[in-house]
CSV table of C-alpha atoms and ligand atoms in Angstrom, one decimal:
chain,number,residue,atom,x,y,z
A,1,MET,CA,0.0,0.0,0.0
A,2,LYS,CA,1.3,3.4,-1.0
A,3,PHE,CA,-0.3,6.7,0.0
A,4,PRO,CA,0.9,9.8,-1.8
A,5,ARG,CA,2.9,11.6,0.9
A,6,ALA,CA,3.3,15.2,0.0
A,7,PRO,CA,-0.4,16.2,-0.5
A,8,ARG,CA,-1.4,14.3,2.7
A,9,VAL,CA,1.3,16.0,4.8
A,10,ALA,CA,0.3,19.4,3.3
A,11,MET,CA,-3.3,18.7,4.2
A,12,LEU,CA,-2.4,17.8,7.7
A,13,LEU,CA,-0.3,20.9,8.2
A,14,LEU,CA,-3.0,23.0,6.7
A,15,SER,CA,-5.6,21.5,8.9
A,16,LEU,CA,-3.3,22.0,12.0
A,17,ALA,CA,-2.8,25.6,10.9
A,18,CYS,CA,-6.6,26.1,10.7
A,19,VAL,CA,-7.0,24.5,14.1
A,20,LEU,CA,-4.5,26.9,15.6
A,21,LEU,CA,-6.1,29.9,13.9
A,22,LEU,CA,-9.6,28.9,15.1
A,23,ALA,CA,-8.3,28.1,18.6
A,24,GLY,CA,-8.8,31.8,19.4
A,25,CYS,CA,-12.5,31.7,18.7
A,26,GLN,CA,-13.0,28.3,20.4
A,27,ARG,CA,-16.3,28.2,22.3
A,28,SER,CA,-15.5,29.2,25.9
A,29,ASP,CA,-17.7,26.5,27.3
A,30,ASP,CA,-15.2,23.8,26.2
A,31,LEU,CA,-13.0,22.0,28.7
A,32,PRO,CA,-9.6,23.5,29.4
A,33,PHE,CA,-7.6,21.0,27.4
A,34,LYS,CA,-3.8,21.2,27.2
A,35,LEU,CA,-3.5,19.4,23.8
A,36,THR,CA,-4.6,20.8,20.5
A,37,ASN,CA,-8.4,21.1,20.5
A,38,ILE,CA,-9.8,19.7,17.3
A,39,ARG,CA,-13.5,19.8,18.3
A,40,GLY,CA,-15.6,20.5,15.3
A,41,HIS,CA,-12.5,20.4,13.0
A,42,MET,CA,-12.2,16.6,12.6
A,43,PRO,CA,-15.1,14.3,11.8
A,44,ASP,CA,-16.6,11.8,14.3
A,45,LEU,CA,-14.9,8.4,14.7
A,46,GLN,CA,-16.2,6.2,11.9
A,47,PHE,CA,-14.8,2.9,10.5
A,48,GLN,CA,-15.6,-0.7,9.5
A,49,LEU,CA,-12.6,-2.9,10.4
A,50,THR,CA,-11.7,-6.2,11.9
A,51,ASP,CA,-10.5,-6.3,15.5
A,52,ASP,CA,-7.6,-8.5,16.8
A,53,ASN,CA,-10.0,-11.2,17.7
A,54,GLY,CA,-11.1,-11.5,14.1
A,55,LYS,CA,-14.5,-9.8,14.8
A,56,ALA,CA,-16.0,-7.2,12.4
A,57,VAL,CA,-16.3,-3.9,14.3
A,58,THR,CA,-17.3,-0.4,13.8
A,59,ALA,CA,-16.8,2.9,15.7
A,60,ALA,CA,-20.2,2.3,17.4
A,61,ASP,CA,-18.6,-0.7,19.3
A,62,TYR,CA,-16.4,1.8,21.2
A,63,ARG,CA,-19.1,4.3,22.1
A,64,GLY,CA,-19.1,4.9,25.9
A,65,LYS,CA,-15.2,4.8,25.9
A,66,VAL,CA,-12.7,7.5,25.3
A,67,ALA,CA,-10.9,6.3,22.2
A,68,LEU,CA,-7.2,7.0,21.3
A,69,LEU,CA,-6.7,6.5,17.6
A,70,TYR,CA,-3.1,5.8,16.4
A,71,PHE,CA,-1.9,4.5,13.0
A,72,GLY,CA,1.1,2.1,12.9
A,73,TYR,CA,2.1,-1.4,12.1
A,74,THR,CA,3.8,-4.3,13.9
A,75,HIS,CA,7.0,-4.4,11.9
A,76,CYS,CA,7.8,-0.9,13.1
A,77,PRO,CA,10.4,-1.6,15.8
A,78,ASP,CA,11.1,1.8,17.2
A,79,VAL,CA,8.5,4.6,17.1
A,80,CYS,CA,5.3,2.5,17.2
A,81,PRO,CA,6.4,0.5,20.3
A,82,LEU,CA,7.6,3.7,22.0
A,83,THR,CA,4.2,5.4,21.4
A,84,LEU,CA,2.3,2.3,22.7
A,85,ALA,CA,4.6,2.0,25.7
A,86,GLN,CA,4.0,5.7,26.5
A,87,LEU,CA,0.3,5.2,26.1
A,88,HIS,CA,0.5,2.2,28.5
A,89,ALA,CA,2.2,4.5,31.1
A,90,THR,CA,-0.4,7.1,30.5
A,91,LEU,CA,-3.2,4.6,31.1
A,92,GLN,CA,-1.5,3.4,34.3
A,93,LYS,CA,-1.6,6.9,35.6
A,94,LEU,CA,-5.4,7.0,35.2
A,95,GLY,CA,-5.8,4.0,37.5
A,96,PRO,CA,-9.3,2.3,37.3
A,97,GLN,CA,-10.5,5.0,35.0
A,98,SER,CA,-8.4,3.4,32.3
A,99,ASN,CA,-11.1,0.8,31.9
A,100,ASP,CA,-13.1,3.5,30.2
A,101,VAL,CA,-10.4,4.2,27.6
A,102,ARG,CA,-9.5,2.2,24.5
A,103,ILE,CA,-6.3,2.6,22.4
A,104,LEU,CA,-7.2,1.8,18.8
A,105,PHE,CA,-4.1,0.8,17.0
A,106,VAL,CA,-4.9,0.8,13.3
A,107,SER,CA,-2.5,-1.2,11.1
A,108,VAL,CA,-1.5,0.4,7.9
A,109,ASP,CA,0.2,-2.9,6.9
A,110,PRO,CA,-2.9,-5.2,6.6
A,111,ALA,CA,-1.0,-7.6,4.3
A,112,ARG,CA,1.2,-8.8,7.2
A,113,ASP,CA,-0.8,-7.7,10.2
A,114,THR,CA,-3.4,-10.4,10.6
A,115,PRO,CA,-5.8,-10.2,13.6
A,116,ALA,CA,-3.6,-12.9,15.3
A,117,ALA,CA,-0.4,-11.0,14.8
A,118,LEU,CA,-2.0,-7.8,16.0
A,119,HIS,CA,-3.5,-9.6,19.1
A,120,ALA,CA,-0.1,-10.7,20.3
A,121,TYR,CA,1.4,-7.3,19.6
A,122,VAL,CA,-1.2,-5.0,21.2
A,123,ASN,CA,-1.5,-7.2,24.3
A,124,ALA,CA,2.3,-7.0,24.8
A,125,PHE,CA,1.7,-3.3,25.6
A,126,ASP,CA,-1.6,-2.6,27.3
A,127,LYS,CA,-4.8,-4.7,27.8
A,128,HIS,CA,-6.9,-1.7,26.8
A,129,THR,CA,-5.5,-1.7,23.3
A,130,VAL,CA,-7.5,-3.0,20.3
A,131,GLY,CA,-5.6,-3.9,17.1
A,132,LEU,CA,-7.6,-3.0,14.0
A,133,THR,CA,-7.0,-4.2,10.5
A,134,GLY,CA,-9.1,-4.5,7.3
A,135,SER,CA,-9.1,-4.0,3.6
A,136,PRO,CA,-6.5,-1.6,2.2
A,137,GLY,CA,-9.5,0.5,1.1
A,138,ALA,CA,-11.1,0.7,4.5
A,139,ILE,CA,-7.8,1.6,6.2
A,140,GLU,CA,-7.0,4.2,3.6
A,141,ALA,CA,-10.5,5.7,4.1
A,142,LEU,CA,-9.9,6.0,7.8
A,143,SER,CA,-6.4,7.4,7.3
A,144,LYS,CA,-7.8,10.0,4.8
A,145,ARG,CA,-10.7,10.9,7.1
A,146,TYR,CA,-8.1,12.2,9.7
A,147,ARG,CA,-5.7,13.5,7.1
A,148,SER,CA,-3.1,11.0,8.4
A,149,ALA,CA,-0.1,10.3,6.1
A,150,PHE,CA,1.6,6.9,5.7
A,151,THR,CA,4.1,5.5,3.3
A,152,ARG,CA,6.2,2.4,3.4
A,153,GLU,CA,8.4,1.9,0.3
A,154,PRO,CA,11.5,0.0,-0.5
A,155,SER,CA,14.4,2.4,-1.0
A,156,GLY,CA,17.2,0.1,-2.1
A,157,ALA,CA,18.6,-3.4,-2.2
A,158,GLY,CA,19.3,-5.6,0.7
A,159,GLY,CA,16.0,-5.2,2.5
A,160,ASN,CA,16.6,-1.4,3.0
A,161,TYR,CA,13.4,0.5,3.3
A,162,GLU,CA,12.1,3.8,4.6
A,163,VAL,CA,8.9,4.3,6.6
A,164,THR,CA,7.0,7.4,7.3
A,165,HIS,CA,3.8,7.7,9.2
A,166,SER,CA,1.8,10.2,11.2
A,167,SER,CA,2.8,10.4,14.8
A,168,ALA,CA,-0.5,12.0,15.9
A,169,ILE,CA,-2.8,10.4,18.4
A,170,TYR,CA,-6.4,11.4,17.9
A,171,VAL,CA,-8.6,11.5,21.0
A,172,PHE,CA,-12.4,10.9,20.7
A,173,ASP,CA,-14.9,11.3,23.6
A,174,GLN,CA,-17.5,8.7,24.7
A,175,ASN,CA,-19.8,9.8,21.9
A,176,GLY,CA,-17.2,9.4,19.2
A,177,HIS,CA,-16.6,13.2,18.8
A,178,ALA,CA,-13.1,14.3,17.9
A,179,ARG,CA,-11.8,16.4,20.8
A,180,VAL,CA,-8.0,16.7,21.0
A,181,LEU,CA,-4.9,15.8,19.0
A,182,SER,CA,-1.6,14.9,20.5
A,183,ALA,CA,1.5,15.3,18.3
A,184,ASN,CA,4.5,14.6,20.4
A,185,ALA,CA,3.0,16.5,23.4
A,186,PRO,CA,4.3,15.7,26.9
A,187,PRO,CA,2.6,12.6,28.3
A,188,GLU,CA,1.3,14.6,31.3
A,189,ASP,CA,-0.8,16.7,28.9
A,190,LEU,CA,-2.5,13.6,27.6
A,191,VAL,CA,-3.1,12.3,31.1
A,192,HIS,CA,-4.6,15.8,32.0
A,193,ASP,CA,-7.0,15.8,29.0
A,194,LEU,CA,-8.1,12.2,29.4
A,195,LYS,CA,-9.0,12.9,33.0
A,196,LEU,CA,-11.1,15.9,31.8
A,197,LEU,CA,-12.9,13.7,29.3
A,198,LEU,CA,-13.4,10.9,31.7
A,199,THR,CA,-15.0,13.1,34.4
A,200,GLY,CA,-18.0,14.2,32.5
A,201,GLY,CA,-16.4,15.8,29.6
A,202,THR,CA,-18.8,14.6,26.9
A,203,SER,CA,-19.7,17.0,24.2
A,204,PRO,CA,-23.4,17.8,23.4
B,1,MET,CA,63.0,-20.1,31.1
B,2,LYS,CA,59.9,-22.2,30.8
B,3,ARG,CA,58.1,-19.7,33.0
B,4,GLY,CA,59.3,-16.8,30.9
B,5,PHE,CA,58.0,-18.4,27.8
B,6,ALA,CA,54.6,-18.9,29.4
B,7,LEU,CA,54.5,-15.3,30.5
B,8,LEU,CA,55.4,-14.2,26.9
B,9,ALA,CA,52.7,-16.4,25.5
B,10,CYS,CA,50.2,-14.9,27.9
B,11,VAL,CA,51.1,-11.4,26.9
B,12,LEU,CA,50.7,-12.3,23.2
B,13,CYS,CA,47.3,-13.9,23.8
B,14,ALA,CA,46.1,-10.9,25.7
B,15,GLY,CA,47.4,-8.7,22.9
B,16,LEU,CA,45.4,-10.7,20.3
B,17,VAL,CA,42.2,-10.6,22.3
B,18,HIS,CA,42.4,-6.9,22.7
B,19,ALA,CA,43.7,-6.0,19.3
B,20,GLY,CA,40.4,-4.9,17.8
B,21,THR,CA,38.6,-3.7,20.8
B,22,ALA,CA,37.6,0.0,20.7
B,23,PRO,CA,40.0,1.5,23.3
B,24,HIS,CA,38.1,4.6,24.2
B,25,VAL,CA,34.4,3.7,23.7
B,26,SER,CA,32.2,2.3,26.5
B,27,ALA,CA,28.5,1.4,26.6
B,28,SER,CA,25.9,1.5,29.4
B,29,GLN,CA,22.2,1.1,29.8
B,30,ALA,CA,22.1,-1.3,26.9
B,31,TRP,CA,18.7,-2.9,26.3
B,32,ILE,CA,16.5,-4.5,23.7
B,33,ARG,CA,12.7,-4.0,23.4
B,34,VAL,CA,11.4,-7.5,22.9
B,35,LEU,CA,8.3,-7.7,20.6
B,36,PRO,CA,6.1,-10.8,20.2
B,37,GLY,CA,6.8,-13.5,17.6
B,38,ALA,CA,9.4,-12.9,15.0
B,39,LEU,CA,9.0,-9.2,14.8
B,40,PRO,CA,12.1,-7.0,14.5
B,41,ALA,CA,13.4,-5.5,17.8
B,42,GLY,CA,15.0,-2.2,18.6
B,43,ALA,CA,18.2,-2.1,20.6
B,44,TYR,CA,19.4,0.9,22.6
B,45,ALA,CA,22.4,2.0,24.6
B,46,LEU,CA,24.4,5.1,25.8
B,47,LEU,CA,27.8,5.2,24.1
B,48,ARG,CA,30.6,7.2,25.6
B,49,ASN,CA,33.8,8.2,23.8
B,50,ASP,CA,36.7,9.1,26.1
B,51,GLY,CA,39.1,9.5,23.2
B,52,ASP,CA,40.5,12.8,21.9
B,53,LYS,CA,39.0,12.1,18.4
B,54,PRO,CA,35.4,11.8,17.3
B,55,ILE,CA,34.4,8.2,16.4
B,56,ALA,CA,31.3,6.8,14.7
B,57,LEU,CA,29.3,3.7,15.3
B,58,THR,CA,28.9,2.1,11.8
B,59,GLY,CA,27.1,-1.2,12.5
B,60,ALA,CA,26.6,-4.2,14.7
B,61,ASP,CA,26.7,-7.9,14.7
B,62,SER,CA,25.1,-10.5,16.9
B,63,ALA,CA,25.2,-14.3,16.9
B,64,ALA,CA,21.6,-14.1,18.3
B,65,TYR,CA,20.2,-12.3,15.2
B,66,GLY,CA,20.5,-12.9,11.5
B,67,MET,CA,20.8,-9.2,10.9
B,68,ALA,CA,21.5,-6.0,12.8
B,69,MET,CA,21.1,-2.6,11.1
B,70,LEU,CA,21.8,1.0,12.2
B,71,HIS,CA,18.6,3.1,11.8
B,72,ARG,CA,17.4,6.5,12.7
B,73,SER,CA,13.9,7.6,13.4
B,74,SER,CA,13.1,11.3,13.0
B,75,GLU,CA,10.1,13.5,13.1
B,76,THR,CA,9.1,16.4,10.8
B,77,GLY,CA,5.8,18.1,10.5
B,78,GLY,CA,3.8,15.5,12.3
B,79,THR,CA,5.3,12.6,10.4
B,80,SER,CA,7.6,10.0,11.8
B,81,ARG,CA,10.2,8.6,9.5
B,82,MET,CA,12.7,5.7,9.9
B,83,ALA,CA,15.7,5.2,7.7
B,84,MET,CA,18.9,3.3,7.5
B,85,VAL,CA,22.0,5.3,8.3
B,86,ASP,CA,25.7,4.5,7.7
B,87,ALA,CA,27.1,6.0,10.9
B,88,MET,CA,26.2,7.5,14.2
B,89,PRO,CA,28.9,10.0,15.3
B,90,ILE,CA,30.1,10.1,18.9
B,91,PRO,CA,32.0,13.3,19.7
B,92,ALA,CA,35.4,13.3,21.4
B,93,HIS,CA,35.0,13.2,25.2
B,94,GLY,CA,31.2,13.0,24.7
B,95,THR,CA,28.2,10.7,24.5
B,96,GLN,CA,25.6,9.8,22.0
B,97,ALA,CA,22.6,7.6,22.8
B,98,LEU,CA,20.9,4.9,20.8
B,99,ALA,CA,17.4,5.8,22.1
B,100,PRO,CA,13.8,5.2,21.2
B,101,GLY,CA,12.6,7.7,18.6
B,102,GLY,CA,16.2,8.4,17.4
B,103,TYR,CA,19.2,6.3,16.5
B,104,HIS,CA,18.7,2.6,17.2
B,105,LEU,CA,19.8,-0.8,16.1
B,106,MET,CA,17.2,-2.9,14.4
B,107,LEU,CA,17.6,-6.6,15.1
B,108,MET,CA,16.0,-9.1,12.8
B,109,ASP,CA,15.7,-12.9,12.4
B,110,ALA,CA,16.3,-13.9,16.0
B,111,LYS,CA,18.0,-17.3,16.0
B,112,HIS,CA,16.1,-18.3,19.2
B,113,PRO,CA,13.2,-16.6,20.9
B,114,VAL,CA,14.5,-13.8,23.1
B,115,GLN,CA,12.6,-13.4,26.4
B,116,PRO,CA,12.5,-10.4,28.7
B,117,GLY,CA,15.3,-10.8,31.3
B,118,ASP,CA,17.7,-12.5,28.8
B,119,THR,CA,21.1,-11.1,28.0
B,120,VAL,CA,22.1,-10.8,24.4
B,121,ARG,CA,25.6,-10.0,23.3
B,122,ILE,CA,25.9,-7.5,20.4
B,123,THR,CA,29.2,-6.5,19.0
B,124,LEU,CA,29.3,-2.8,18.0
B,125,LYS,CA,31.5,-1.8,15.0
B,126,PHE,CA,33.2,1.6,14.8
B,127,SER,CA,34.6,3.8,12.0
B,128,ASP,CA,38.2,3.1,13.0
B,129,GLY,CA,37.7,-0.6,12.5
B,130,SER,CA,37.5,-1.4,16.2
B,131,THR,CA,34.7,-3.3,17.8
B,132,LEU,CA,33.1,-3.5,21.2
B,133,PRO,CA,31.1,-6.5,22.6
B,134,VAL,CA,28.2,-5.3,24.7
B,135,ASP,CA,25.7,-7.3,26.7
B,136,PHE,CA,22.1,-6.0,26.1
B,137,VAL,CA,19.3,-6.8,28.5
B,138,ALA,CA,16.0,-7.9,27.0
B,139,ARG,CA,13.1,-5.8,28.3
B,140,PRO,CA,9.3,-6.2,27.8
B,141,ALA,CA,7.6,-4.4,24.9
B,142,SER,CA,6.1,-1.8,27.3
B,143,ALA,CA,9.5,-0.8,28.8
B,144,LEU,CA,10.3,2.9,28.6
B,145,GLY,CA,14.0,2.5,29.1
B,146,GLY,CA,16.9,0.3,30.0
C,301,LIG,CU1,14.4,1.0,12.7
């Protein structure tokens, strides 16, 4: 699978710029988030994929939970495990409230990431993580929906390759509304914002 | 006479063993993030160069893995990228880390399953032709450091 990179990145940057511009006229009744507020600027969570138990799932299956959406793949040995390990530490800081959170790890390498492979992978990090895979079309649709970029292309002989993917974590509230985006923000900021959402921070 | 010969042999042996060892580079906090199944693993360590000249890590070898490659992850405009690199410079009298989200060794084709708690020897290779065997401790997937 190959997603054109430049336009997607440009879109993401453009959308981030918009979010920043609009931050000034954000409705004052919103929660005092520390991360980038994306309320109203990113669509509600929506997908049709297969979970790591092999079950067909949609975004509706995660209503009632705060969902953290992250794109990656299991053969990514450095950044994806770092992010998932950090999210595990974040959820540990939430204590029992972490049961109301789901980390949705969407594979952008569905050819190799079978539900079984994803199951072993996500459970090595945190039990609140769901591995999601599906048809290349369904994954591309979800990736496009959140203007998330991904490429994985051979760049030479001898198994050399280069990987790029969005490092953003998209946070959705219990009703599936997009609320904040974390792009390399300090982990404490994510803990802070998750606590806000978990203590009655649902949007109308 | 006999004793003198034995002593000489010993000195020669020791000389051979240490011939290729990087004289000024040391490693600490060496660890591997173990992932399930046959997935590639990242290896990390803090390297210190006590020499008067800069040196560069250029590669690695391990009997426990079929392949070890020097990689670097970086981040630009919300996008993470990982690429192979030829060398990781370590300044004179300075340190450079192999750390998550930056330079790392990518280990592939484990000969035997590596479990958290295991120690894995990896030989680091440097730009001056010297090498340094380092024992890396295997940590669970969710570890945040060594
Ligand atoms: Cu790598």
